[in-house]
Amino acid sequence: MKIIRYSDSAGDIHYAREAGGSFERLAGELFGELTPTGETADVAKLLAPLVPSVILCIGLNYRHHAEETKAKIPEFPILFVKTPNTLQNPGDPIQLPTALASHQVDYECELAVVIGRTCKNVKREHALDYVFGYTAANDVSARDWQKNWGGGQWCRGKSFDTFAPLGPVLVTSDEIPNPNSLAIKTIVNGETLQDWTTADMIFDVPTLIEFLSGSTTLYPGTVILTGTPHGVGMARNPPRWLQPGDEVTVEVEKIGRLTNPVVSE
Ligand code: MG
């Protein structure tokens, strides 16, 4: 099932599923029972497909990306978080910070995993049983705050408002039996800047869930950003930073396209 979250013309928020080129409204809860209503969805505005309970992110998880940044291959997954204010809807703008200014804002296309059931100490071979579905994400990153002014933590540079566009479609896990075989891209103003495959992950999705759930409860609505392939703006010569007026699209095979314009805060 391909699920969207949207607000209707009265401003009420609903879920719907894609059905033959249009959307049918669903009743119920995302992590409970979702029931088709037979009603065509009155989609006034697309929203991020869920409000995450937490956004867990993995850094340097693609071999070629670790190489382009001249980082050594990590022994364990590198975990950081993005705060709730970062969530952004499809089509709404990524804001380049001006008050706490950044001049090095970068894009990162990522496969986002949505946990559907509470779990802890999950073994790799059972890990995908806890996945509700998958969506597309952009792990927008202010490299100056990430690298130079963040006290060695990535959280500052990764957690400005609008730095986590998500969606638009949440594809249930039955439609993606292997999340590590998907094409993944970033396109800026029509130019493809990242173009790779989730098969290049150093720690694949089941391994990430085993690691993240180790001695740690994962709740429904946990969103895991699984890292980005090579081709980020920081590693280009010259670097390619996002500018007001740019339009960024993240495309993930079997999920679709997430597009956001770029503006100044
Ligand atoms: Mg990332």
mmCIF file of N, CA and C in Angstrom, residues 69-166:
data_model
loop_
_atom_site.group_PDB
_atom_site.id
_atom_site.type_symbol
_atom_site.label_atom_id
_atom_site.label_comp_id
_atom_site.label_asym_id
_atom_site.label_seq_id
_atom_site.Cartn_x
_atom_site.Cartn_y
_atom_site.Cartn_z
ATOM 1 N N THR A 69 34.499 11.544 1.433
ATOM 2 C CA THR A 69 34.750 12.480 2.527
ATOM 3 C C THR A 69 36.071 12.145 3.232
ATOM 4 N N LYS A 70 36.779 11.160 2.715
ATOM 5 C CA LYS A 70 38.083 10.726 3.252
ATOM 6 C C LYS A 70 37.969 10.271 4.712
ATOM 7 N N ALA A 71 36.779 9.789 5.081
ATOM 8 C CA ALA A 71 36.581 9.264 6.437
ATOM 9 C C ALA A 71 36.933 7.773 6.427
ATOM 10 N N LYS A 72 37.325 7.260 7.595
ATOM 11 C CA LYS A 72 37.584 5.827 7.606
ATOM 12 C C LYS A 72 36.266 5.073 7.787
ATOM 13 N N ILE A 73 36.210 3.844 7.272
ATOM 14 C CA ILE A 73 34.983 3.054 7.327
ATOM 15 C C ILE A 73 34.659 2.799 8.804
ATOM 16 N N PRO A 74 33.446 3.202 9.256
ATOM 17 C CA PRO A 74 33.154 3.070 10.694
ATOM 18 C C PRO A 74 33.019 1.617 11.146
ATOM 19 N N GLU A 75 33.418 1.369 12.404
ATOM 20 C CA GLU A 75 33.333 0.025 12.983
ATOM 21 C C GLU A 75 31.903 -0.268 13.426
ATOM 22 N N PHE A 76 31.231 0.764 13.961
ATOM 23 C CA PHE A 76 29.817 0.675 14.353
ATOM 24 C C PHE A 76 29.073 1.790 13.605
ATOM 25 N N PRO A 77 27.759 1.616 13.406
ATOM 26 C CA PRO A 77 27.000 2.712 12.789
ATOM 27 C C PRO A 77 27.153 3.998 13.606
ATOM 28 N N ILE A 78 27.270 5.131 12.922
ATOM 29 C CA ILE A 78 27.410 6.435 13.582
ATOM 30 C C ILE A 78 26.010 7.024 13.737
ATOM 31 N N LEU A 79 25.580 7.166 14.992
ATOM 32 C CA LEU A 79 24.211 7.602 15.290
ATOM 33 C C LEU A 79 24.181 9.076 15.678
ATOM 34 N N PHE A 80 23.243 9.819 15.067
ATOM 35 C CA PHE A 80 22.911 11.156 15.563
ATOM 36 C C PHE A 80 21.401 11.325 15.421
ATOM 37 N N VAL A 81 20.861 12.425 15.949
ATOM 38 C CA VAL A 81 19.415 12.642 15.846
ATOM 39 C C VAL A 81 19.133 13.981 15.165
ATOM 40 N N LYS A 82 17.949 14.035 14.553
ATOM 41 C CA LYS A 82 17.401 15.302 14.094
ATOM 42 C C LYS A 82 16.202 15.604 14.990
ATOM 43 N N THR A 83 16.082 16.856 15.416
ATOM 44 C CA THR A 83 15.044 17.245 16.375
ATOM 45 C C THR A 83 13.685 17.426 15.661
ATOM 46 N N PRO A 84 12.551 17.431 16.425
ATOM 47 C CA PRO A 84 11.219 17.437 15.797
ATOM 48 C C PRO A 84 10.943 18.638 14.893
ATOM 49 N N ASN A 85 11.550 19.809 15.205
ATOM 50 C CA ASN A 85 11.341 21.015 14.398
ATOM 51 C C ASN A 85 11.863 20.883 12.973
ATOM 52 N N THR A 86 12.683 19.852 12.707
ATOM 53 C CA THR A 86 13.285 19.707 11.376
ATOM 54 C C THR A 86 12.301 19.192 10.339
ATOM 55 N N LEU A 87 11.222 18.538 10.782
ATOM 56 C CA LEU A 87 10.286 17.907 9.849
ATOM 57 C C LEU A 87 9.729 18.921 8.848
ATOM 58 N N GLN A 88 9.762 18.587 7.576
ATOM 59 C CA GLN A 88 9.193 19.470 6.553
ATOM 60 C C GLN A 88 8.338 18.652 5.584
ATOM 61 N N ASN A 89 7.258 19.269 5.114
ATOM 62 C CA ASN A 89 6.344 18.618 4.180
ATOM 63 C C ASN A 89 6.932 18.607 2.773
ATOM 64 N N PRO A 90 6.495 17.674 1.950
ATOM 65 C CA PRO A 90 6.833 17.731 0.531
ATOM 66 C C PRO A 90 6.329 19.057 -0.046
ATOM 67 N N GLY A 91 7.124 19.687 -0.875
ATOM 68 C CA GLY A 91 6.696 20.923 -1.542
ATOM 69 C C GLY A 91 6.901 22.184 -0.733
ATOM 70 N N ASP A 92 7.097 22.061 0.579
ATOM 71 C CA ASP A 92 7.350 23.243 1.403
ATOM 72 C C ASP A 92 8.861 23.518 1.423
ATOM 73 N N PRO A 93 9.239 24.792 1.662
ATOM 74 C CA PRO A 93 10.635 25.151 1.432
ATOM 75 C C PRO A 93 11.613 24.698 2.516
ATOM 76 N N ILE A 94 12.796 24.349 2.052
ATOM 77 C CA ILE A 94 13.965 24.223 2.930
ATOM 78 C C ILE A 94 14.460 25.645 3.171
ATOM 79 N N GLN A 95 14.590 26.018 4.453
ATOM 80 C CA GLN A 95 15.014 27.383 4.783
ATOM 81 C C GLN A 95 16.500 27.402 5.126
ATOM 82 N N LEU A 96 17.254 28.217 4.396
ATOM 83 C CA LEU A 96 18.682 28.374 4.697
ATOM 84 C C LEU A 96 18.798 29.283 5.913
ATOM 85 N N PRO A 97 19.444 28.845 6.983
ATOM 86 C CA PRO A 97 19.492 29.643 8.218
ATOM 87 C C PRO A 97 20.211 30.977 7.994
ATOM 88 N N THR A 98 19.584 32.063 8.477
ATOM 89 C CA THR A 98 20.223 33.375 8.358
ATOM 90 C C THR A 98 20.496 34.001 9.722
ATOM 91 N N ALA A 99 19.642 33.726 10.722
ATOM 92 C CA ALA A 99 19.875 34.311 12.053
ATOM 93 C C ALA A 99 21.112 33.664 12.670
ATOM 94 N N LEU A 100 21.093 32.338 12.743
ATOM 95 C CA LEU A 100 22.301 31.586 13.083
ATOM 96 C C LEU A 100 22.821 31.108 11.724
ATOM 97 N N ALA A 101 23.552 31.981 11.047
ATOM 98 C CA ALA A 101 23.739 31.832 9.602
ATOM 99 C C ALA A 101 24.613 30.646 9.226
ATOM 100 N N SER A 102 24.231 30.019 8.129
ATOM 101 C CA SER A 102 25.072 29.015 7.484
ATOM 102 C C SER A 102 25.250 29.401 6.028
ATOM 103 N N HIS A 103 26.451 29.188 5.499
ATOM 104 C CA HIS A 103 26.708 29.421 4.072
ATOM 105 C C HIS A 103 27.092 28.122 3.385
ATOM 106 N N GLN A 104 26.867 26.996 4.076
ATOM 107 C CA GLN A 104 27.262 25.698 3.510
ATOM 108 C C GLN A 104 26.158 24.667 3.725
ATOM 109 N N VAL A 105 24.960 24.965 3.194
ATOM 110 C CA VAL A 105 23.842 24.032 3.368
ATOM 111 C C VAL A 105 23.845 23.032 2.211
ATOM 112 N N ASP A 106 23.744 21.767 2.564
ATOM 113 C CA ASP A 106 23.943 20.659 1.622
ATOM 114 C C ASP A 106 22.710 19.748 1.644
ATOM 115 N N TYR A 107 22.549 18.994 0.563
ATOM 116 C CA TYR A 107 21.477 17.998 0.427
ATOM 117 C C TYR A 107 22.042 16.601 0.712
ATOM 118 N N GLU A 108 21.193 15.670 1.155
ATOM 119 C CA GLU A 108 21.573 14.251 1.266
ATOM 120 C C GLU A 108 20.321 13.411 1.011
ATOM 121 N N CYS A 109 20.249 12.715 -0.112
ATOM 122 C CA CYS A 109 19.115 11.804 -0.357
ATOM 123 C C CYS A 109 19.254 10.575 0.555
ATOM 124 N N GLU A 110 18.137 10.179 1.170
ATOM 125 C CA GLU A 110 18.200 9.023 2.077
ATOM 126 C C GLU A 110 16.928 8.193 1.997
ATOM 127 N N LEU A 111 17.113 6.896 2.175
ATOM 128 C CA LEU A 111 15.990 5.993 2.394
ATOM 129 C C LEU A 111 15.614 6.082 3.871
ATOM 130 N N ALA A 112 14.327 6.366 4.145
ATOM 131 C CA ALA A 112 13.849 6.456 5.531
ATOM 132 C C ALA A 112 13.037 5.207 5.860
ATOM 133 N N VAL A 113 13.372 4.604 6.994
ATOM 134 C CA VAL A 113 12.688 3.398 7.469
ATOM 135 C C VAL A 113 11.748 3.826 8.596
ATOM 136 N N VAL A 114 10.498 3.359 8.549
ATOM 137 C CA VAL A 114 9.529 3.694 9.593
ATOM 138 C C VAL A 114 9.225 2.434 10.402
ATOM 139 N N ILE A 115 9.549 2.489 11.689
ATOM 140 C CA ILE A 115 9.277 1.357 12.588
ATOM 141 C C ILE A 115 7.779 1.360 12.937
ATOM 142 N N GLY A 116 7.148 0.170 12.879
ATOM 143 C CA GLY A 116 5.699 0.092 13.100
ATOM 144 C C GLY A 116 5.290 -0.528 14.423
ATOM 145 N N ARG A 117 6.222 -1.268 15.059
ATOM 146 C CA ARG A 117 5.874 -1.947 16.312
ATOM 147 C C ARG A 117 7.001 -1.738 17.320
ATOM 148 N N THR A 118 6.621 -1.624 18.582
ATOM 149 C CA THR A 118 7.623 -1.470 19.639
ATOM 150 C C THR A 118 8.558 -2.672 19.609
ATOM 151 N N CYS A 119 9.844 -2.416 19.708
ATOM 152 C CA CYS A 119 10.803 -3.523 19.693
ATOM 153 C C CYS A 119 12.069 -3.148 20.451
ATOM 154 N N LYS A 120 12.785 -4.175 20.891
ATOM 155 C CA LYS A 120 14.056 -4.006 21.617
ATOM 156 C C LYS A 120 14.881 -5.277 21.416
ATOM 157 N N ASN A 121 16.178 -5.138 21.295
ATOM 158 C CA ASN A 121 17.088 -6.280 21.131
ATOM 159 C C ASN A 121 16.649 -7.222 20.009
ATOM 160 N N VAL A 122 16.340 -6.602 18.871
ATOM 161 C CA VAL A 122 15.880 -7.369 17.705
ATOM 162 C C VAL A 122 17.085 -7.992 17.004
ATOM 163 N N LYS A 123 16.954 -9.237 16.624
ATOM 164 C CA LYS A 123 18.015 -9.873 15.835
ATOM 165 C C LYS A 123 17.857 -9.484 14.373
ATOM 166 N N ARG A 124 18.981 -9.427 13.719
ATOM 167 C CA ARG A 124 19.037 -9.027 12.319
ATOM 168 C C ARG A 124 18.026 -9.790 11.453
ATOM 169 N N GLU A 125 17.930 -11.101 11.674
ATOM 170 C CA GLU A 125 17.070 -11.922 10.796
ATOM 171 C C GLU A 125 15.579 -11.651 10.991
ATOM 172 N N HIS A 126 15.199 -11.018 12.131
ATOM 173 C CA HIS A 126 13.788 -10.680 12.352
ATOM 174 C C HIS A 126 13.520 -9.180 12.195
ATOM 175 N N ALA A 127 14.557 -8.424 11.885
ATOM 176 C CA ALA A 127 14.459 -6.957 11.964
ATOM 177 C C ALA A 127 13.380 -6.382 11.052
ATOM 178 N N LEU A 128 13.259 -6.914 9.844
ATOM 179 C CA LEU A 128 12.319 -6.306 8.891
ATOM 180 C C LEU A 128 10.859 -6.539 9.300
ATOM 181 N N ASP A 129 10.616 -7.490 10.219
ATOM 182 C CA ASP A 129 9.243 -7.718 10.724
ATOM 183 C C ASP A 129 8.706 -6.483 11.469
ATOM 184 N N TYR A 130 9.603 -5.632 11.949
ATOM 185 C CA TYR A 130 9.181 -4.465 12.739
ATOM 186 C C TYR A 130 9.058 -3.198 11.894
ATOM 187 N N VAL A 131 9.350 -3.335 10.607
ATOM 188 C CA VAL A 131 9.281 -2.172 9.710
ATOM 189 C C VAL A 131 7.857 -2.009 9.197
ATOM 190 N N PHE A 132 7.291 -0.825 9.389
ATOM 191 C CA PHE A 132 5.974 -0.527 8.826
ATOM 192 C C PHE A 132 6.100 -0.229 7.335
ATOM 193 N N GLY A 133 7.114 0.577 7.011
ATOM 194 C CA GLY A 133 7.273 0.947 5.606
ATOM 195 C C GLY A 133 8.472 1.855 5.406
ATOM 196 N N TYR A 134 8.521 2.418 4.199
ATOM 197 C CA TYR A 134 9.678 3.204 3.770
ATOM 198 C C TYR A 134 9.203 4.480 3.088
ATOM 199 N N THR A 135 9.984 5.550 3.270
ATOM 200 C CA THR A 135 9.702 6.779 2.547
ATOM 201 C C THR A 135 11.029 7.435 2.156
ATOM 202 N N ALA A 136 10.932 8.573 1.473
ATOM 203 C CA ALA A 136 12.126 9.293 1.035
ATOM 204 C C ALA A 136 12.394 10.452 1.996
ATOM 205 N N ALA A 137 13.680 10.749 2.190
ATOM 206 C CA ALA A 137 14.066 11.833 3.100
ATOM 207 C C ALA A 137 15.228 12.615 2.510
ATOM 208 N N ASN A 138 15.326 13.868 2.943
ATOM 209 C CA ASN A 138 16.487 14.695 2.627
ATOM 210 C C ASN A 138 17.096 15.102 3.968
ATOM 211 N N ASP A 139 18.297 14.608 4.248
ATOM 212 C CA ASP A 139 18.997 14.941 5.500
ATOM 213 C C ASP A 139 19.778 16.233 5.255
ATOM 214 N N VAL A 140 19.048 17.350 5.244
ATOM 215 C CA VAL A 140 19.672 18.648 4.946
ATOM 216 C C VAL A 140 20.668 18.965 6.063
ATOM 217 N N SER A 141 21.830 19.457 5.668
ATOM 218 C CA SER A 141 22.969 19.576 6.587
ATOM 219 C C SER A 141 23.701 20.885 6.372
ATOM 220 N N ALA A 142 23.868 21.670 7.446
ATOM 221 C CA ALA A 142 24.696 22.880 7.382
ATOM 222 C C ALA A 142 26.109 22.452 7.745
ATOM 223 N N ARG A 143 26.961 22.302 6.739
ATOM 224 C CA ARG A 143 28.294 21.691 6.967
ATOM 225 C C ARG A 143 29.166 22.543 7.877
ATOM 226 N N ASP A 144 29.018 23.880 7.820
ATOM 227 C CA ASP A 144 29.858 24.724 8.680
ATOM 228 C C ASP A 144 29.522 24.452 10.156
ATOM 229 N N TRP A 145 28.219 24.365 10.463
ATOM 230 C CA TRP A 145 27.822 24.062 11.845
ATOM 231 C C TRP A 145 28.101 22.601 12.184
ATOM 232 N N GLN A 146 27.997 21.728 11.223
ATOM 233 C CA GLN A 146 28.255 20.300 11.473
ATOM 234 C C GLN A 146 29.737 20.051 11.780
ATOM 235 N N LYS A 147 30.601 20.704 11.005
ATOM 236 C CA LYS A 147 32.019 20.350 11.096
ATOM 237 C C LYS A 147 32.823 21.277 12.012
ATOM 238 N N ASN A 148 32.488 22.598 11.958
ATOM 239 C CA ASN A 148 33.392 23.548 12.609
ATOM 240 C C ASN A 148 32.881 24.107 13.928
ATOM 241 N N TRP A 149 31.561 24.319 14.005
ATOM 242 C CA TRP A 149 31.045 25.106 15.123
ATOM 243 C C TRP A 149 30.085 24.312 15.988
ATOM 244 N N GLY A 150 30.086 23.009 15.854
ATOM 245 C CA GLY A 150 29.108 22.178 16.565
ATOM 246 C C GLY A 150 29.704 21.423 17.747
ATOM 247 N N GLY A 151 30.912 21.798 18.152
ATOM 248 C CA GLY A 151 31.530 21.135 19.300
ATOM 249 C C GLY A 151 31.805 19.654 19.058
ATOM 250 N N GLY A 152 31.999 19.302 17.796
ATOM 251 C CA GLY A 152 32.271 17.897 17.495
ATOM 252 C C GLY A 152 31.013 17.060 17.345
ATOM 253 N N GLN A 153 29.834 17.639 17.622
ATOM 254 C CA GLN A 153 28.551 16.930 17.467
ATOM 255 C C GLN A 153 27.917 17.358 16.134
ATOM 256 N N TRP A 154 27.232 16.448 15.488
ATOM 257 C CA TRP A 154 26.591 16.796 14.214
ATOM 258 C C TRP A 154 25.211 17.425 14.400
ATOM 259 N N CYS A 155 24.690 17.319 15.619
ATOM 260 C CA CYS A 155 23.299 17.669 15.875
ATOM 261 C C CYS A 155 22.969 19.117 15.495
ATOM 262 N N ARG A 156 23.854 20.075 15.840
ATOM 263 C CA ARG A 156 23.577 21.491 15.531
ATOM 264 C C ARG A 156 23.388 21.703 14.022
ATOM 265 N N GLY A 157 24.309 21.220 13.245
ATOM 266 C CA GLY A 157 24.267 21.447 11.800
ATOM 267 C C GLY A 157 23.165 20.699 11.082
ATOM 268 N N LYS A 158 22.580 19.696 11.753
ATOM 269 C CA LYS A 158 21.571 18.844 11.111
ATOM 270 C C LYS A 158 20.159 19.175 11.584
ATOM 271 N N SER A 159 20.017 20.096 12.552
ATOM 272 C CA SER A 159 18.716 20.256 13.233
ATOM 273 C C SER A 159 18.115 21.649 13.131
ATOM 274 N N PHE A 160 18.442 22.402 12.082
ATOM 275 C CA PHE A 160 17.730 23.658 11.859
ATOM 276 C C PHE A 160 16.318 23.361 11.336
ATOM 277 N N ASP A 161 15.407 24.336 11.527
ATOM 278 C CA ASP A 161 14.038 24.191 11.016
ATOM 279 C C ASP A 161 14.067 23.776 9.546
ATOM 280 N N THR A 162 13.172 22.882 9.186
ATOM 281 C CA THR A 162 12.931 22.411 7.793
ATOM 282 C C THR A 162 14.025 21.487 7.256
ATOM 283 N N PHE A 163 14.960 21.048 8.095
ATOM 284 C CA PHE A 163 16.103 20.256 7.612
ATOM 285 C C PHE A 163 15.798 18.766 7.462
ATOM 286 N N ALA A 164 14.517 18.370 7.620
ATOM 287 C CA ALA A 164 14.165 16.958 7.382
ATOM 288 C C ALA A 164 12.885 16.827 6.553
ATOM 289 N N PRO A 165 12.952 17.204 5.266
ATOM 290 C CA PRO A 165 11.808 16.915 4.389
ATOM 291 C C PRO A 165 11.608 15.396 4.300
ATOM 292 N N LEU A 166 10.330 14.999 4.297
ATOM 293 C CA LEU A 166 9.994 13.563 4.341
ATOM 294 C C LEU A 166 8.778 13.338 3.449
#
